[in-house]
mmCIF file of C-alpha atoms in Angstrom:
data_model
loop_
_atom_site.group_PDB
_atom_site.id
_atom_site.type_symbol
_atom_site.label_atom_id
_atom_site.label_comp_id
_atom_site.label_asym_id
_atom_site.label_seq_id
_atom_site.Cartn_x
_atom_site.Cartn_y
_atom_site.Cartn_z
ATOM 1 C CA UNK A 1 140.764 57.363 118.975
ATOM 2 C CA UNK A 2 143.164 55.449 121.110
ATOM 3 C CA UNK A 3 142.564 51.970 122.471
ATOM 4 C CA UNK A 4 140.799 48.968 120.998
ATOM 5 C CA UNK A 5 137.288 47.588 121.309
ATOM 6 C CA UNK A 6 138.596 44.642 123.343
ATOM 7 C CA UNK A 7 139.303 46.863 126.355
ATOM 8 C CA UNK A 8 137.687 50.239 125.713
ATOM 9 C CA UNK A 9 134.670 51.374 127.738
ATOM 10 C CA UNK A 10 132.245 53.841 126.155
ATOM 11 C CA UNK A 11 130.132 56.140 128.313
ATOM 12 C CA UNK A 12 127.174 57.803 126.598
ATOM 13 C CA UNK A 13 126.396 61.117 128.263
ATOM 14 C CA UNK A 14 128.718 63.648 129.910
ATOM 15 C CA UNK A 15 126.371 64.675 132.678
ATOM 16 C CA UNK A 16 127.460 64.287 136.275
ATOM 17 C CA UNK A 17 126.629 60.579 136.335
ATOM 18 C CA UNK A 18 128.449 59.680 133.135
ATOM 19 C CA UNK A 19 131.473 61.735 134.149
ATOM 20 C CA UNK A 20 131.576 60.159 137.606
ATOM 21 C CA UNK A 21 131.476 56.712 136.018
ATOM 22 C CA UNK A 22 134.217 57.590 133.536
ATOM 23 C CA UNK A 23 136.392 59.123 136.246
ATOM 24 C CA UNK A 24 136.218 56.021 138.430
ATOM 25 C CA UNK A 25 136.993 53.797 135.442
ATOM 26 C CA UNK A 26 139.994 55.922 134.466
ATOM 27 C CA UNK A 27 141.229 55.764 138.051
ATOM 28 C CA UNK A 28 141.113 51.984 137.784
ATOM 29 C CA UNK A 29 143.228 52.074 134.617
ATOM 30 C CA UNK A 30 140.475 51.568 132.049
ATOM 31 C CA UNK A 31 140.553 53.071 128.563
ATOM 32 C CA UNK A 32 137.405 55.229 128.466
ATOM 33 C CA UNK A 33 135.725 57.487 125.938
ATOM 34 C CA UNK A 34 132.742 59.676 126.846
ATOM 35 C CA UNK A 35 130.316 60.556 124.039
ATOM 36 C CA UNK A 36 128.252 63.715 124.585
ATOM 37 C CA UNK A 37 125.611 65.062 122.200
ATOM 38 C CA UNK A 38 125.838 68.644 123.448
ATOM 39 C CA UNK A 39 128.694 70.986 122.617
ATOM 40 C CA UNK A 40 129.315 71.266 126.381
ATOM 41 C CA UNK A 41 129.711 68.888 129.313
ATOM 42 C CA UNK A 42 127.573 68.736 132.444
ATOM 43 C CA UNK A 43 124.098 67.799 131.210
ATOM 44 C CA UNK A 44 121.604 69.234 133.688
ATOM 45 C CA UNK A 45 124.533 70.826 135.519
ATOM 46 C CA UNK A 46 125.061 74.127 133.717
ATOM 47 C CA UNK A 47 126.483 77.450 134.915
ATOM 48 C CA UNK A 48 125.799 80.395 132.584
ATOM 49 C CA UNK A 49 126.029 84.191 132.835
ATOM 50 C CA UNK A 50 123.202 86.612 133.618
ATOM 51 C CA UNK A 51 124.354 90.144 132.897
ATOM 52 C CA UNK A 52 127.938 89.087 133.540
ATOM 53 C CA UNK A 53 127.046 87.305 136.803
ATOM 54 C CA UNK A 54 127.290 83.523 137.391
ATOM 55 C CA UNK A 55 123.991 81.640 137.438
ATOM 56 C CA UNK A 56 123.391 77.907 137.878
ATOM 57 C CA UNK A 57 120.652 77.322 135.339
ATOM 58 C CA UNK A 58 120.455 73.651 136.237
ATOM 59 C CA UNK A 59 121.162 71.596 139.359
ATOM 60 C CA UNK A 60 122.384 73.618 142.293
ATOM 61 C CA UNK A 61 121.245 72.663 145.825
ATOM 62 C CA UNK A 62 122.806 69.847 147.853
ATOM 63 C CA UNK A 63 122.484 68.433 151.353
ATOM 64 C CA UNK A 64 125.052 67.333 153.905
ATOM 65 C CA UNK A 65 123.525 63.835 153.629
ATOM 66 C CA UNK A 66 124.684 63.663 149.981
ATOM 67 C CA UNK A 67 127.860 61.905 151.017
ATOM 68 C CA UNK A 68 129.010 60.409 147.702
ATOM 69 C CA UNK A 69 128.676 63.745 145.946
ATOM 70 C CA UNK A 70 130.466 65.590 148.745
ATOM 71 C CA UNK A 71 133.239 62.984 148.863
ATOM 72 C CA UNK A 72 133.775 63.352 145.113
ATOM 73 C CA UNK A 73 133.837 67.143 145.393
ATOM 74 C CA UNK A 74 136.368 66.942 148.218
ATOM 75 C CA UNK A 75 138.506 64.519 146.215
ATOM 76 C CA UNK A 76 138.629 67.013 143.336
ATOM 77 C CA UNK A 77 139.104 70.085 145.559
ATOM 78 C CA UNK A 78 135.698 71.624 144.915
ATOM 79 C CA UNK A 79 134.795 73.369 148.165
ATOM 80 C CA UNK A 80 131.312 73.900 149.579
ATOM 81 C CA UNK A 81 129.532 76.580 151.593
ATOM 82 C CA UNK A 82 126.274 76.860 153.537
ATOM 83 C CA UNK A 83 123.215 78.961 152.889
ATOM 84 C CA UNK A 84 119.508 79.123 153.748
ATOM 85 C CA UNK A 85 117.315 76.005 153.311
ATOM 86 C CA UNK A 86 116.172 75.631 149.713
ATOM 87 C CA UNK A 87 112.574 76.795 150.131
ATOM 88 C CA UNK A 88 112.522 77.818 153.803
ATOM 89 C CA UNK A 89 110.698 75.868 156.522
ATOM 90 C CA UNK A 90 107.265 77.482 156.050
ATOM 91 C CA UNK A 91 104.187 76.709 158.109
ATOM 92 C CA UNK A 92 101.981 73.874 156.924
ATOM 93 C CA UNK A 93 98.267 73.405 157.391
ATOM 94 C CA UNK A 94 97.309 70.484 159.680
ATOM 95 C CA UNK A 95 96.450 68.124 156.818
ATOM 96 C CA UNK A 96 99.629 68.786 154.814
ATOM 97 C CA UNK A 97 101.600 68.440 158.064
ATOM 98 C CA UNK A 98 99.852 65.076 158.591
ATOM 99 C CA UNK A 99 100.950 64.007 155.087
ATOM 100 C CA UNK A 100 104.530 64.983 155.975
ATOM 101 C CA UNK A 101 104.257 62.801 159.094
ATOM 102 C CA UNK A 102 102.906 59.911 157.018
ATOM 103 C CA UNK A 103 105.797 60.235 154.574
ATOM 104 C CA UNK A 104 108.314 60.298 157.449
ATOM 105 C CA UNK A 105 106.706 57.211 159.011
ATOM 106 C CA UNK A 106 106.928 55.340 155.720
ATOM 107 C CA UNK A 107 110.506 56.478 155.100
ATOM 108 C CA UNK A 108 111.546 55.114 158.481
ATOM 109 C CA UNK A 109 110.584 51.573 157.444
ATOM 110 C CA UNK A 110 111.523 51.616 153.756
ATOM 111 C CA UNK A 111 114.752 50.085 152.524
ATOM 112 C CA UNK A 112 115.479 52.521 149.654
ATOM 113 C CA UNK A 113 117.464 49.831 147.859
ATOM 114 C CA UNK A 114 114.407 47.547 147.905
ATOM 115 C CA UNK A 115 111.254 49.647 148.295
ATOM 116 C CA UNK A 116 109.224 46.860 146.709
ATOM 117 C CA UNK A 117 109.769 44.807 149.877
ATOM 118 C CA UNK A 118 107.888 47.325 152.034
ATOM 119 C CA UNK A 119 104.644 46.056 153.534
ATOM 120 C CA UNK A 120 101.755 46.940 151.209
ATOM 121 C CA UNK A 121 104.254 48.256 148.640
ATOM 122 C CA UNK A 122 101.934 47.863 145.659
ATOM 123 C CA UNK A 123 99.087 49.649 147.415
ATOM 124 C CA UNK A 124 101.351 52.488 148.540
ATOM 125 C CA UNK A 125 102.851 52.770 145.074
ATOM 126 C CA UNK A 126 99.395 53.023 143.523
ATOM 127 C CA UNK A 127 98.458 55.902 145.827
ATOM 128 C CA UNK A 128 99.363 59.482 144.953
ATOM 129 C CA UNK A 129 100.038 62.367 147.312
ATOM 130 C CA UNK A 130 96.903 64.024 145.962
ATOM 131 C CA UNK A 131 94.915 60.844 146.554
ATOM 132 C CA UNK A 132 96.026 60.609 150.189
ATOM 133 C CA UNK A 133 94.836 64.165 150.813
ATOM 134 C CA UNK A 134 91.607 63.733 148.838
ATOM 135 C CA UNK A 135 90.697 60.646 150.893
ATOM 136 C CA UNK A 136 90.768 62.948 153.923
ATOM 137 C CA UNK A 137 88.488 65.511 152.297
ATOM 138 C CA UNK A 138 91.191 68.064 151.666
ATOM 139 C CA UNK A 139 89.810 71.405 150.542
ATOM 140 C CA UNK A 140 90.831 73.083 147.307
ATOM 141 C CA UNK A 141 92.995 75.439 149.358
ATOM 142 C CA UNK A 142 94.826 72.562 151.066
ATOM 143 C CA UNK A 143 95.389 70.777 147.745
ATOM 144 C CA UNK A 144 96.786 74.004 146.265
ATOM 145 C CA UNK A 145 99.095 74.358 149.287
ATOM 146 C CA UNK A 146 100.377 70.811 148.823
ATOM 147 C CA UNK A 147 100.880 71.434 145.109
ATOM 148 C CA UNK A 148 103.075 74.425 145.939
ATOM 149 C CA UNK A 149 104.927 72.643 148.757
ATOM 150 C CA UNK A 150 105.768 69.484 146.798
ATOM 151 C CA UNK A 151 105.445 70.187 143.082
ATOM 152 C CA UNK A 152 106.262 73.852 142.515
ATOM 153 C CA UNK A 153 109.128 73.964 145.029
ATOM 154 C CA UNK A 154 110.810 70.737 144.016
ATOM 155 C CA UNK A 155 109.299 67.688 142.368
ATOM 156 C CA UNK A 156 108.236 69.354 139.097
ATOM 157 C CA UNK A 157 105.115 67.232 138.444
ATOM 158 C CA UNK A 158 101.658 67.554 139.964
ATOM 159 C CA UNK A 159 100.908 65.758 143.241
ATOM 160 C CA UNK A 160 98.226 63.961 141.207
ATOM 161 C CA UNK A 161 101.031 62.106 139.433
ATOM 162 C CA UNK A 162 103.410 61.409 142.340
ATOM 163 C CA UNK A 163 103.570 57.954 143.939
ATOM 164 C CA UNK A 164 103.422 58.030 147.737
ATOM 165 C CA UNK A 165 105.781 55.045 148.000
ATOM 166 C CA UNK A 166 108.279 56.582 145.576
ATOM 167 C CA UNK A 167 108.267 59.927 147.371
ATOM 168 C CA UNK A 168 108.775 58.284 150.770
ATOM 169 C CA UNK A 169 111.491 56.045 149.319
ATOM 170 C CA UNK A 170 113.357 59.109 148.097
ATOM 171 C CA UNK A 171 113.137 60.615 151.591
ATOM 172 C CA UNK A 172 114.464 57.333 153.029
ATOM 173 C CA UNK A 173 117.395 57.482 150.603
ATOM 174 C CA UNK A 174 118.479 60.898 151.932
ATOM 175 C CA UNK A 175 116.758 63.436 149.702
ATOM 176 C CA UNK A 176 116.993 66.552 151.858
ATOM 177 C CA UNK A 177 117.111 65.892 155.614
ATOM 178 C CA UNK A 178 118.814 69.235 156.369
ATOM 179 C CA UNK A 179 116.932 71.306 153.817
ATOM 180 C CA UNK A 180 119.469 71.414 150.958
ATOM 181 C CA UNK A 181 121.590 74.023 152.719
ATOM 182 C CA UNK A 182 124.858 73.432 150.875
ATOM 183 C CA UNK A 183 126.300 74.722 147.583
ATOM 184 C CA UNK A 184 129.547 74.211 145.646
ATOM 185 C CA UNK A 185 132.038 76.984 144.997
ATOM 186 C CA UNK A 186 131.813 77.640 141.286
ATOM 187 C CA UNK A 187 128.580 75.661 141.162
ATOM 188 C CA UNK A 188 128.260 71.968 140.280
ATOM 189 C CA UNK A 189 129.754 72.876 136.880
ATOM 190 C CA UNK A 190 133.106 73.189 138.652
ATOM 191 C CA UNK A 191 132.878 69.529 139.648
ATOM 192 C CA UNK A 192 131.803 68.468 136.149
ATOM 193 C CA UNK A 193 134.718 70.337 134.606
ATOM 194 C CA UNK A 194 137.253 68.697 136.900
ATOM 195 C CA UNK A 195 135.839 65.265 136.190
ATOM 196 C CA UNK A 196 135.893 65.905 132.441
ATOM 197 C CA UNK A 197 139.501 67.085 132.590
ATOM 198 C CA UNK A 198 140.494 63.575 133.662
ATOM 199 C CA UNK A 199 138.625 61.783 130.859
ATOM 200 C CA UNK A 200 138.500 61.684 127.076
ATOM 201 C CA UNK A 201 135.240 63.477 126.242
ATOM 202 C CA UNK A 202 133.963 63.929 122.688
ATOM 203 C CA UNK A 203 131.290 66.638 122.591
ATOM 204 C CA UNK A 204 128.896 67.167 119.683
ATOM 205 C CA UNK A 205 128.679 63.394 119.271
ATOM 206 C CA UNK A 206 125.062 62.276 118.892
ATOM 207 C CA UNK A 207 124.406 58.591 119.529
ATOM 208 C CA UNK A 208 121.563 56.982 117.578
ATOM 209 C CA UNK A 209 121.858 53.283 118.397
ATOM 210 C CA UNK A 210 123.569 50.636 120.512
ATOM 211 C CA UNK A 211 124.219 47.151 119.145
ATOM 212 C CA UNK A 212 125.581 44.381 121.342
ATOM 213 C CA UNK A 213 127.570 41.443 120.088
ATOM 214 C CA UNK A 214 128.975 38.415 121.868
ATOM 215 C CA UNK A 215 132.162 40.196 122.889
ATOM 216 C CA UNK A 216 131.680 43.899 122.144
ATOM 217 C CA UNK A 217 129.313 46.827 121.822
ATOM 218 C CA UNK A 218 128.946 48.951 118.708
ATOM 219 C CA UNK A 219 127.631 52.480 119.175
ATOM 220 C CA UNK A 220 126.114 54.125 116.118
ATOM 221 C CA UNK A 221 126.476 57.886 115.652
ATOM 222 C CA UNK A 222 124.304 60.381 113.790
ATOM 223 C CA UNK A 223 127.115 61.128 111.308
ATOM 224 C CA UNK A 224 127.268 57.484 110.267
ATOM 225 C CA UNK A 225 130.397 56.646 112.227
ATOM 226 C CA UNK A 226 130.559 53.951 114.904
ATOM 227 C CA UNK A 227 132.438 53.478 118.160
ATOM 228 C CA UNK A 228 133.357 49.976 119.306
ATOM 229 C CA UNK A 229 133.860 49.092 122.953
ATOM 230 C CA UNK A 230 134.015 46.100 125.259
ATOM 231 C CA UNK A 231 131.178 47.526 127.359
ATOM 232 C CA UNK A 232 129.071 50.670 127.446
ATOM 233 C CA UNK A 233 127.430 52.782 130.126
ATOM 234 C CA UNK A 234 124.293 54.667 129.121
ATOM 235 C CA UNK A 235 123.902 57.824 131.221
ATOM 236 C CA UNK A 236 121.299 59.950 129.462
ATOM 237 C CA UNK A 237 117.689 60.749 130.490
ATOM 238 C CA UNK A 238 114.989 58.245 129.572
ATOM 239 C CA UNK A 239 113.284 60.642 127.107
ATOM 240 C CA UNK A 240 116.509 60.573 125.077
ATOM 241 C CA UNK A 241 116.797 56.795 125.324
ATOM 242 C CA UNK A 242 113.432 56.590 123.550
ATOM 243 C CA UNK A 243 115.148 57.871 120.407
ATOM 244 C CA UNK A 244 117.840 55.184 120.363
ATOM 245 C CA UNK A 245 117.800 51.921 118.444
ATOM 246 C CA UNK A 246 118.773 48.926 120.601
ATOM 247 C CA UNK A 247 119.896 45.585 119.205
ATOM 248 C CA UNK A 248 119.006 43.258 120.818
ATOM 249 C CA UNK A 249 115.781 44.986 121.904
ATOM 250 C CA UNK A 250 115.499 46.163 125.482
ATOM 251 C CA UNK A 251 113.849 43.837 128.011
ATOM 252 C CA UNK A 252 110.189 44.388 128.810
ATOM 253 C CA UNK A 253 110.718 46.388 132.000
ATOM 254 C CA UNK A 254 112.919 48.917 130.186
ATOM 255 C CA UNK A 255 110.482 49.230 127.297
ATOM 256 C CA UNK A 256 107.776 49.916 129.862
ATOM 257 C CA UNK A 257 110.017 52.523 131.501
ATOM 258 C CA UNK A 258 110.587 54.330 128.212
ATOM 259 C CA UNK A 259 106.858 54.327 127.519
ATOM 260 C CA UNK A 260 105.788 55.563 130.958
ATOM 261 C CA UNK A 261 108.670 57.635 132.343
ATOM 262 C CA UNK A 262 107.432 61.018 133.526
ATOM 263 C CA UNK A 263 109.809 63.985 133.600
ATOM 264 C CA UNK A 264 108.583 67.246 135.088
ATOM 265 C CA UNK A 265 108.688 70.847 133.961
ATOM 266 C CA UNK A 266 111.168 73.362 135.382
ATOM 267 C CA UNK A 267 112.071 76.883 134.347
ATOM 268 C CA UNK A 268 114.954 78.646 136.065
ATOM 269 C CA UNK A 269 115.394 82.366 135.516
ATOM 270 C CA UNK A 270 117.796 84.987 136.854
ATOM 271 C CA UNK A 271 117.623 88.760 137.215
ATOM 272 C CA UNK A 272 120.464 90.992 138.419
ATOM 273 C CA UNK A 273 119.516 93.812 140.797
ATOM 274 C CA UNK A 274 121.145 97.057 141.873
ATOM 275 C CA UNK A 275 119.223 97.905 145.053
ATOM 276 C CA UNK A 276 119.484 96.581 148.574
ATOM 277 C CA UNK A 277 117.194 93.600 149.079
ATOM 278 C CA UNK A 278 114.373 93.776 151.617
ATOM 279 C CA UNK A 279 112.256 90.921 152.907
ATOM 280 C CA UNK A 280 113.225 87.362 153.746
ATOM 281 C CA UNK A 281 114.425 84.953 151.094
ATOM 282 C CA UNK A 282 113.862 82.312 149.923
ATOM 283 C CA UNK A 283 110.187 82.976 149.324
ATOM 284 C CA UNK A 284 107.883 80.190 148.157
ATOM 285 C CA UNK A 285 104.573 80.834 146.425
ATOM 286 C CA UNK A 286 102.482 79.274 143.683
ATOM 287 C CA UNK A 287 104.752 81.129 141.246
ATOM 288 C CA UNK A 288 107.873 79.269 142.427
ATOM 289 C CA UNK A 289 110.842 79.761 144.732
ATOM 290 C CA UNK A 290 112.477 83.205 144.630
ATOM 291 C CA UNK A 291 115.911 83.132 146.203
ATOM 292 C CA UNK A 292 119.360 84.691 146.178
ATOM 293 C CA UNK A 293 121.804 82.040 144.951
ATOM 294 C CA UNK A 294 124.830 83.697 146.564
ATOM 295 C CA UNK A 295 124.634 86.634 149.012
ATOM 296 C CA UNK A 296 127.863 88.010 147.539
ATOM 297 C CA UNK A 297 126.379 88.175 144.014
ATOM 298 C CA UNK A 298 123.627 90.752 143.213
ATOM 299 C CA UNK A 299 121.374 88.240 141.514
ATOM 300 C CA UNK A 300 117.866 86.979 142.209
ATOM 301 C CA UNK A 301 116.720 83.636 140.844
ATOM 302 C CA UNK A 302 113.401 81.926 140.259
ATOM 303 C CA UNK A 303 112.894 78.172 140.343
ATOM 304 C CA UNK A 304 109.453 77.443 138.915
ATOM 305 C CA UNK A 305 108.308 73.851 138.582
ATOM 306 C CA UNK A 306 105.150 72.025 137.496
ATOM 307 C CA UNK A 307 102.290 74.482 136.855
ATOM 308 C CA UNK A 308 104.489 77.420 137.827
ATOM 309 C CA UNK A 309 106.879 76.522 134.999
ATOM 310 C CA UNK A 310 104.186 77.164 132.423
ATOM 311 C CA UNK A 311 103.570 80.627 133.849
ATOM 312 C CA UNK A 312 107.295 81.355 134.148
ATOM 313 C CA UNK A 313 107.817 80.938 130.407
ATOM 314 C CA UNK A 314 106.410 84.441 129.938
ATOM 315 C CA UNK A 315 108.939 86.079 132.291
ATOM 316 C CA UNK A 316 111.481 88.405 130.728
ATOM 317 C CA UNK A 317 114.914 87.614 132.108
ATOM 318 C CA UNK A 318 118.512 88.026 131.056
ATOM 319 C CA UNK A 319 118.937 84.306 131.651
ATOM 320 C CA UNK A 320 116.127 81.773 131.591
ATOM 321 C CA UNK A 321 116.275 78.064 130.815
ATOM 322 C CA UNK A 322 113.218 75.910 130.164
ATOM 323 C CA UNK A 323 114.418 72.360 130.731
ATOM 324 C CA UNK A 324 111.428 70.802 128.990
ATOM 325 C CA UNK A 325 112.579 72.448 125.769
ATOM 326 C CA UNK A 326 116.244 71.556 126.085
ATOM 327 C CA UNK A 327 116.937 69.232 123.142
ATOM 328 C CA UNK A 328 119.143 66.815 125.064
ATOM 329 C CA UNK A 329 117.184 66.817 128.343
ATOM 330 C CA UNK A 330 113.477 66.961 127.433
ATOM 331 C CA UNK A 331 112.392 67.608 131.010
ATOM 332 C CA UNK A 332 113.630 68.189 134.509
ATOM 333 C CA UNK A 333 114.111 64.784 136.152
ATOM 334 C CA UNK A 334 112.292 61.503 136.621
ATOM 335 C CA UNK A 335 109.363 61.449 139.052
ATOM 336 C CA UNK A 336 107.674 58.089 139.579
ATOM 337 C CA UNK A 337 103.939 58.030 139.043
ATOM 338 C CA UNK A 338 101.453 55.584 140.577
ATOM 339 C CA UNK A 339 102.537 51.997 140.048
ATOM 340 C CA UNK A 340 105.886 52.861 138.431
ATOM 341 C CA UNK A 341 108.352 52.098 141.210
ATOM 342 C CA UNK A 342 107.240 48.543 141.957
ATOM 343 C CA UNK A 343 107.021 47.540 138.299
ATOM 344 C CA UNK A 344 109.857 49.057 136.258
ATOM 345 C CA UNK A 345 111.314 51.827 138.447
ATOM 346 C CA UNK A 346 113.217 49.596 140.870
ATOM 347 C CA UNK A 347 114.774 47.739 137.916
ATOM 348 C CA UNK A 348 116.322 50.720 136.120
ATOM 349 C CA UNK A 349 119.847 49.947 137.467
ATOM 350 C CA UNK A 350 119.844 46.400 136.042
ATOM 351 C CA UNK A 351 122.427 45.890 133.255
ATOM 352 C CA UNK A 352 121.543 44.288 129.945
ATOM 353 C CA UNK A 353 124.409 42.165 128.708
ATOM 354 C CA UNK A 354 127.338 44.490 128.046
ATOM 355 C CA UNK A 355 125.205 47.599 128.499
ATOM 356 C CA UNK A 356 125.097 49.254 131.930
ATOM 357 C CA UNK A 357 122.868 52.088 133.089
ATOM 358 C CA UNK A 358 123.722 55.234 135.043
ATOM 359 C CA UNK A 359 121.963 58.580 135.503
ATOM 360 C CA UNK A 360 120.194 59.655 138.685
ATOM 361 C CA UNK A 361 117.193 57.667 137.403
ATOM 362 C CA UNK A 362 119.155 54.455 137.993
ATOM 363 C CA UNK A 363 119.706 55.142 141.698
ATOM 364 C CA UNK A 364 117.725 55.123 144.919
ATOM 365 C CA UNK A 365 117.764 58.933 144.817
ATOM 366 C CA UNK A 366 116.439 60.015 141.411
ATOM 367 C CA UNK A 367 116.244 63.749 140.670
ATOM 368 C CA UNK A 368 119.296 64.614 142.788
ATOM 369 C CA UNK A 369 122.971 65.062 141.899
ATOM 370 C CA UNK A 370 123.761 62.640 144.715
ATOM 371 C CA UNK A 371 121.741 59.996 142.889
ATOM 372 C CA UNK A 372 123.634 60.733 139.680
ATOM 373 C CA UNK A 373 126.983 60.157 141.387
ATOM 374 C CA UNK A 374 125.772 57.017 143.157
ATOM 375 C CA UNK A 375 124.535 55.554 139.866
ATOM 376 C CA UNK A 376 127.687 56.484 137.964
ATOM 377 C CA UNK A 377 129.979 54.927 140.535
ATOM 378 C CA UNK A 378 127.804 51.811 140.780
ATOM 379 C CA UNK A 379 127.875 51.378 136.985
ATOM 380 C CA UNK A 380 131.655 51.771 136.972
ATOM 381 C CA UNK A 381 131.954 49.093 139.659
ATOM 382 C CA UNK A 382 129.779 46.753 137.574
ATOM 383 C CA UNK A 383 132.018 47.210 134.546
ATOM 384 C CA UNK A 384 135.170 46.651 136.551
ATOM 385 C CA UNK A 385 133.739 43.552 138.216
ATOM 386 C CA UNK A 386 132.727 42.138 134.834
ATOM 387 C CA UNK A 387 136.343 42.345 133.666
#
């Protein structure tokens, strides 16, 4: 390895957030090494083949409001194109439509950088989407509709476990105002590859512990080796952070986060076809979202989250990825449950000494690639400001 601990920056995790952080640091002249446990880069960004056809088995859909992600793609000459809204507009029952209006009203007065400052924040954070509907005597049919609309189509955990404040805060931060109608040429993997090409990335490098000293950080690896750096950025999902040894121990709010963090279930599957498609896509049902990723590619895809993910595991497909069973993901993405955001969730971006935190979880827009880029660039700025 080149460089010395006195000026090297180590980034743990070569997902989109870690790569964005490393790229910005390299641009600023820093000596950076990225340590990635997988044998590939990208994390939850992953383009594979289904019968010889390209398929984004991980993150895929973006929105024109995702400005940091789009700016980074433009900077690295990754072009975009437009398609149908992610799950289609659909027609909602009056009570689910009223919940949508309530979420929009809350989002209009939430500062996504400080959701805890919202009036009645603790009360709103303690309430779930399911609870809001149940208080209004929602029928079983309406609750099932909401489960499909919110959980199966996107959020990947049951509405019983989704904080109303956290969901509205995500909307306020720019989750999907235009329906996620944009895609990247070559998929988000194209962006990850171009970021990685500008950094030193060591794949197959499993981190087991992070020890901080007065003037440096020592990163312990599974093979017994260590990497020394002046500072480190941790950009891996919280379920993986649970496996790491930290010295000194993490502060209380981070220990609480590791104990309570809830990642959803998602299965994505692809099936090539050889007949002309009929009917309108995308189609949303309790089984998931069926869509055509690219009209020029004869491939159908299924995105099945929450309860639909469990059913989708039985589907025979040329290409299917169950993100809950991916060794270095252990779930889809972080969804805040009741009480999480106002206690530990809002504090996930806070650094601890020489250790900084990235990942979409450490942004105002968790569960989106935009959040991953925002967090990575923010962590890089912190490191550069610290000197």
